mmCIF file of C-alpha atoms in Angstrom:
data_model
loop_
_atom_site.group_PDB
_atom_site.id
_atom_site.type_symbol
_atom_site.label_atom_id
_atom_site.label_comp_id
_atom_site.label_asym_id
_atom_site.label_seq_id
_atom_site.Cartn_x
_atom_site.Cartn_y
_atom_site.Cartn_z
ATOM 1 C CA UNK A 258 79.586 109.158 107.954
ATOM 2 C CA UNK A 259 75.725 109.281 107.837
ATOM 3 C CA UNK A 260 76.493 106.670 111.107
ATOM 4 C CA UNK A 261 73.631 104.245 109.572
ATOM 5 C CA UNK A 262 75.558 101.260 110.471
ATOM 6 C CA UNK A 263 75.597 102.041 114.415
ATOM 7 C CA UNK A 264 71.649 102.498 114.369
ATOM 8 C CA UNK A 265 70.033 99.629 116.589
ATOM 9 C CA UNK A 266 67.591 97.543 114.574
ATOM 10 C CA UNK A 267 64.461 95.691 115.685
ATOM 11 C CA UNK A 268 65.578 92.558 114.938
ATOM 12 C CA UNK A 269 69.191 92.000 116.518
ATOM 13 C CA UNK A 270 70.029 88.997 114.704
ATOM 14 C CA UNK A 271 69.301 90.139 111.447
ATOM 15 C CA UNK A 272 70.772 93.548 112.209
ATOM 16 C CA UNK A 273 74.184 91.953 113.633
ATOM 17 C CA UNK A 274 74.809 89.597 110.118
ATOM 18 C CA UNK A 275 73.761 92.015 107.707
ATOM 19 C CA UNK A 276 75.744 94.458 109.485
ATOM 20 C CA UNK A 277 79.041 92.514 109.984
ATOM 21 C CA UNK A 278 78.396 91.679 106.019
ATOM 22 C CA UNK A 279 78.575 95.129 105.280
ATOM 23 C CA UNK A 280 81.674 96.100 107.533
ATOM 24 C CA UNK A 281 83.784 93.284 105.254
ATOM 25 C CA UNK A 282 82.605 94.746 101.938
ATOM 26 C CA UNK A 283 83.690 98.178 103.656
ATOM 27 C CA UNK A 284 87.034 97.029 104.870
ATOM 28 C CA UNK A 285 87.583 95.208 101.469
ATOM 29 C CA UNK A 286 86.846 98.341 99.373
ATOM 30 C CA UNK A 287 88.725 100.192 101.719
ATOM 31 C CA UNK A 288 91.559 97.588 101.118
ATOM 32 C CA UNK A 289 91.509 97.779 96.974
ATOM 33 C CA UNK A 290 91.264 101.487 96.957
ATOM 34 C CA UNK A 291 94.395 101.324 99.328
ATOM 35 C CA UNK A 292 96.280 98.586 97.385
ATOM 36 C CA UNK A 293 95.579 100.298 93.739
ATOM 37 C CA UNK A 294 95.888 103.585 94.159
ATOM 38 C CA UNK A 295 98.782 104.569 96.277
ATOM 39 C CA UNK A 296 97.863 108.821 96.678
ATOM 40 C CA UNK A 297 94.879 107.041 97.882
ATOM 41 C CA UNK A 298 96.607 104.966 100.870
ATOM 42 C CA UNK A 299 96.015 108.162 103.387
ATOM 43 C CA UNK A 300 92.713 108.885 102.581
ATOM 44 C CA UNK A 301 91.604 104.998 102.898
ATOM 45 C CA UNK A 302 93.159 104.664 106.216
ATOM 46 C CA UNK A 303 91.919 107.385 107.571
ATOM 47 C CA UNK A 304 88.023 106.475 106.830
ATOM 48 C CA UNK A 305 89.068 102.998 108.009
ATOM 49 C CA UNK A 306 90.271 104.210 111.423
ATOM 50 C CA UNK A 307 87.286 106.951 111.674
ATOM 51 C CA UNK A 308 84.751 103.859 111.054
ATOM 52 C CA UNK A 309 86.586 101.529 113.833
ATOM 53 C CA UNK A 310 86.269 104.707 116.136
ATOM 54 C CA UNK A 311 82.705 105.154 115.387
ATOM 55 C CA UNK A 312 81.917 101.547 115.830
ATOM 56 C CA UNK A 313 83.360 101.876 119.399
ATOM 57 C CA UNK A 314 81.684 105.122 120.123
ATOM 58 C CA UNK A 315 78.324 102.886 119.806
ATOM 59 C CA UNK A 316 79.527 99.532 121.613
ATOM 60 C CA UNK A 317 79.733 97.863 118.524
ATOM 61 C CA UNK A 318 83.557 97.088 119.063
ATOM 62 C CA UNK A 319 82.721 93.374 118.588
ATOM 63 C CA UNK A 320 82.587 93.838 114.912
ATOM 64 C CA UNK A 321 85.892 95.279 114.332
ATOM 65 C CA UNK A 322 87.063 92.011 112.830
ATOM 66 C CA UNK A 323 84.630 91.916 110.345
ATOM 67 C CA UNK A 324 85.973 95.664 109.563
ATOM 68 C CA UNK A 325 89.637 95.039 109.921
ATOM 69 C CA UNK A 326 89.704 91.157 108.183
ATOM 70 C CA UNK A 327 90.742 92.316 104.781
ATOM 71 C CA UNK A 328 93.623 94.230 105.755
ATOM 72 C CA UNK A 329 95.474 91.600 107.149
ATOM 73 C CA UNK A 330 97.118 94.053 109.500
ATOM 74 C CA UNK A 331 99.210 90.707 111.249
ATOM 75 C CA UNK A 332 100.725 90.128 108.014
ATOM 76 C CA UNK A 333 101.403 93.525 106.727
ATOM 77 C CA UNK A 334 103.491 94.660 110.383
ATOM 78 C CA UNK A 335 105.511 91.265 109.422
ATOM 79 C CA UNK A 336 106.623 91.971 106.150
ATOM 80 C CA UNK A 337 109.470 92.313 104.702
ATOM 81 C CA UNK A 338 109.580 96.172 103.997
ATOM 82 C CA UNK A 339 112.806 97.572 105.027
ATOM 83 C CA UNK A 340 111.115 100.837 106.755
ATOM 84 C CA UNK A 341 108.259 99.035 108.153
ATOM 85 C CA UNK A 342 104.363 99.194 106.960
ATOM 86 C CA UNK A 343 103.790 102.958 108.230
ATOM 87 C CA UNK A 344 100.409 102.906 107.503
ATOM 88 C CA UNK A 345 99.510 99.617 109.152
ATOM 89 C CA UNK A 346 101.393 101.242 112.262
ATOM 90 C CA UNK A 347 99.534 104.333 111.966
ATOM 91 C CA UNK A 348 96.112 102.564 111.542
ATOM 92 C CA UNK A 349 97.304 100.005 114.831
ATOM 93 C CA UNK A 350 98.792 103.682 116.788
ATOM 94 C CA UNK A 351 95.344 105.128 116.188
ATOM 95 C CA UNK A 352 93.317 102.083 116.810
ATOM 96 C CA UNK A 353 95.096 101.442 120.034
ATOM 97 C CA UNK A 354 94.308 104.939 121.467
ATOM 98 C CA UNK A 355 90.591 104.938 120.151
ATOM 99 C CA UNK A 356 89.599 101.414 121.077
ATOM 100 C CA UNK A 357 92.246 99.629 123.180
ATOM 101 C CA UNK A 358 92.489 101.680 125.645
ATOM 102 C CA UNK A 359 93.715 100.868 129.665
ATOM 103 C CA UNK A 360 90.093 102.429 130.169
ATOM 104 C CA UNK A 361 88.640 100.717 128.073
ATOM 105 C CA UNK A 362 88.911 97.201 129.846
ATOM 106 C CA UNK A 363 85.446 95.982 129.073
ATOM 107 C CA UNK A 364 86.707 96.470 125.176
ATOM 108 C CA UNK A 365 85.742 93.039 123.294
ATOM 109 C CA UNK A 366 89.254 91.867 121.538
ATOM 110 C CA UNK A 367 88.356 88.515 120.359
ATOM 111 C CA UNK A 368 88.726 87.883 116.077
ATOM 112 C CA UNK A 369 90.985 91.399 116.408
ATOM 113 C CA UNK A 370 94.560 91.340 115.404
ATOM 114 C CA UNK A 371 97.117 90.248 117.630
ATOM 115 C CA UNK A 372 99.137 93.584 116.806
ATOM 116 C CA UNK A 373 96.315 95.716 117.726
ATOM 117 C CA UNK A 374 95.586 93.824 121.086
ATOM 118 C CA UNK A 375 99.017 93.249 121.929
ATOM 119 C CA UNK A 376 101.678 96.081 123.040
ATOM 120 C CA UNK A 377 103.520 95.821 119.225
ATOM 121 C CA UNK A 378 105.493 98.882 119.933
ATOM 122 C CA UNK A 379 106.714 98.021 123.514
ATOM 123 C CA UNK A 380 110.177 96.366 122.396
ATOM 124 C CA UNK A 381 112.521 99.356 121.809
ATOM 125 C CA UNK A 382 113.856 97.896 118.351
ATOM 126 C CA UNK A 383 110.389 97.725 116.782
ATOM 127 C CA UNK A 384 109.427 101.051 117.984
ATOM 128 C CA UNK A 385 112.602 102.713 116.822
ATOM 129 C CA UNK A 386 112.357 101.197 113.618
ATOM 130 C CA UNK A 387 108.993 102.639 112.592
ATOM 131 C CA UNK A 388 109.776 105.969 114.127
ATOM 132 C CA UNK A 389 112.887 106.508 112.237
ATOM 133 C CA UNK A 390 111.037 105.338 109.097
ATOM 134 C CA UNK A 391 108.170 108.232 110.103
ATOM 135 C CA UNK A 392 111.158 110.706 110.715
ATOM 136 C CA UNK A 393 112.193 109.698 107.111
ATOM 137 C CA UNK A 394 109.071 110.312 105.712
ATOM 138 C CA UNK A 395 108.331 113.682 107.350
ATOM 139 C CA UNK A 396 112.061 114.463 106.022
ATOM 140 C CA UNK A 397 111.222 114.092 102.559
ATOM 141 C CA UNK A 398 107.747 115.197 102.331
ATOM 142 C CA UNK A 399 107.195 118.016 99.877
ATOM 143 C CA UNK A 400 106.260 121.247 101.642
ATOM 144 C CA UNK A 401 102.963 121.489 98.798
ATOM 145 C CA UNK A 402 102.395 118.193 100.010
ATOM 146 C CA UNK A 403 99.916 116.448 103.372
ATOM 147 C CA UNK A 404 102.176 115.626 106.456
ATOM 148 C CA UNK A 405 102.249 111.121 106.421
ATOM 149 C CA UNK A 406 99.152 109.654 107.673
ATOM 150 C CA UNK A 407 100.722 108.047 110.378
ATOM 151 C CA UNK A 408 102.278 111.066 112.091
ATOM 152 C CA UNK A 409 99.123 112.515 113.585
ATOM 153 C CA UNK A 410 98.241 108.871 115.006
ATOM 154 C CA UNK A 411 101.790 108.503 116.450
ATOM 155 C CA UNK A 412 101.629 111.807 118.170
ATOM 156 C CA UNK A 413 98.183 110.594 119.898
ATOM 157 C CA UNK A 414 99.383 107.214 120.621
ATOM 158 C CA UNK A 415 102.787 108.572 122.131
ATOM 159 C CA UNK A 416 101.574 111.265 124.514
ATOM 160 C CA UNK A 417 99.323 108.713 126.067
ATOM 161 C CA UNK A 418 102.749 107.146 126.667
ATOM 162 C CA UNK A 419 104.202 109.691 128.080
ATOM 163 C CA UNK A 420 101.342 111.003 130.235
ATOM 164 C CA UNK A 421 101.624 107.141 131.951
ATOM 165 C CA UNK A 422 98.529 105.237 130.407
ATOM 166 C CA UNK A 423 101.113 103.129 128.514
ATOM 167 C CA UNK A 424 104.218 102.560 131.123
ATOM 168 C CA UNK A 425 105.564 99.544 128.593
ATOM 169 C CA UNK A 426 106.458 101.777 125.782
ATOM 170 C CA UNK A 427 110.411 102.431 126.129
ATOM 171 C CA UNK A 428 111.421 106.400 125.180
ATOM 172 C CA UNK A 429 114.825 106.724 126.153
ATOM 173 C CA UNK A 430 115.272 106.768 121.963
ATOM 174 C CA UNK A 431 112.575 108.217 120.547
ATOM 175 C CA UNK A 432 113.432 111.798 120.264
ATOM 176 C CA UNK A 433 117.282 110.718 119.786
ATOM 177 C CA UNK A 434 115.977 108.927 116.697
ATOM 178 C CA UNK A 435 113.975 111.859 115.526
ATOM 179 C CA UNK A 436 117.029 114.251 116.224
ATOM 180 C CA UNK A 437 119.126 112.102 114.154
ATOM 181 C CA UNK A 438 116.850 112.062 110.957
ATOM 182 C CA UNK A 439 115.218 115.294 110.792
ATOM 183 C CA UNK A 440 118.578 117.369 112.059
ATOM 184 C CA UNK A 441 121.763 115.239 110.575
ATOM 185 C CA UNK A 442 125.159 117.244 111.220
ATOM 186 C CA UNK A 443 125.585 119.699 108.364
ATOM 187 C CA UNK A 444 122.483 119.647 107.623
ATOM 188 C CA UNK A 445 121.310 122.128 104.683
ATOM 189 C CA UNK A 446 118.571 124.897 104.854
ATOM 190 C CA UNK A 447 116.003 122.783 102.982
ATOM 191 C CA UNK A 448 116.860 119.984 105.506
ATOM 192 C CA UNK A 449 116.178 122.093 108.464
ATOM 193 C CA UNK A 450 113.190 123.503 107.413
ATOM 194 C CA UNK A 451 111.468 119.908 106.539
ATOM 195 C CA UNK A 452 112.704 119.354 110.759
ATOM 196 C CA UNK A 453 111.739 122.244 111.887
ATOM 197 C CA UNK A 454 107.984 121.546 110.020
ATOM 198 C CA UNK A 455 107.943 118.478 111.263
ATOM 199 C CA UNK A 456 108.452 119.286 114.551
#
């Protein structure tokens, strides 16, 4: 926050190891206060993601991996939860609008996860999968309770979609999907108004 770790330093080399040193504690206390405390998991991704932006805000993208390393982000979108990982696909969504961007071309992606620099959600059956999971999860959120991490990094990623910096990403589905979960046929009054708040 105090953005101490994007200050130049007289000497680079120094500056560049103890600074990629400190980015891997970060991401790994990042990581344990994720793993062990799951009212946490928001929270923890969100000051992940706010630290990735900041690093790219001050051209220090090349030291994402040290960041990112402990979350094993490849591994999480590959396991075996039913749902998907929603807040490994939030954390990729909001990484791929604030760092990998089209514009962005100059971007260093080297040592960065392969479903960060690839297009993860460009196969319709991935991308359906973890939006019907997020429609799930907006579905059952308590009202006295945050909206899901992941929604407000979805929202980002997709209208960048749909405003044609991202032509691979299929929609023919999406708001089907979303339709389908949030508004089921006979749906009750509690039902509807968890859609209608999501929406």
């Amino acid at each position: 926050q105090s953005g101490c770790l994007c200050r130049p330093s007289k000497d680079s080399k120094v500056a560049k190891s103890s600074v990629a040193g400190m980015l891997k504690d970060l991401g790994t206390g990042l990581h344990e206060v994720y793993t062990s405390r799951s009212y946490l998991r928001g929270p923890a991704a969100e000051l992940l993601t706010g630290l990735c932006h900041d690093l790219c805000e001050a051209g220090l993208a090349a030291e994402l991996p040290a960041l990112l390393q402990p979350w094993a982000l490849d591994d999480a979108m590959r396991g075996g939860e039913d749902g998907g990982n929603m807040f490994a696909a939030g954390i990729i969504w909001k990484l791929r609008t604030s760092c990998i961007q089209p514009s962005n071309v100059a971007m260093p992606r080297k040592g960065l996860p392969d479903c960060i620099t690839k297009d993860t959600f460009a196969s319709q059956q991935v991308l359906e999968k973890y939006v019907r999971s997020l429609a799930t999860e907006l579905s059952s959120t308590p009202f006295s309770d945050e909206l899901p991490f992941a929604l407000a990094p979805f929202c980002h990623w997709w209208s960048q979609s749909l405003a044609g910096q991202n032509t691979s990403v299929p929609q023919s589905r999406t708001w089907r999907v979303f339709d389908e979960v949030l508004f089921p046929e006979k749906a009750g009054v509690s039902t509807q108004a968890h859609g209608f708040r999501a929406l």
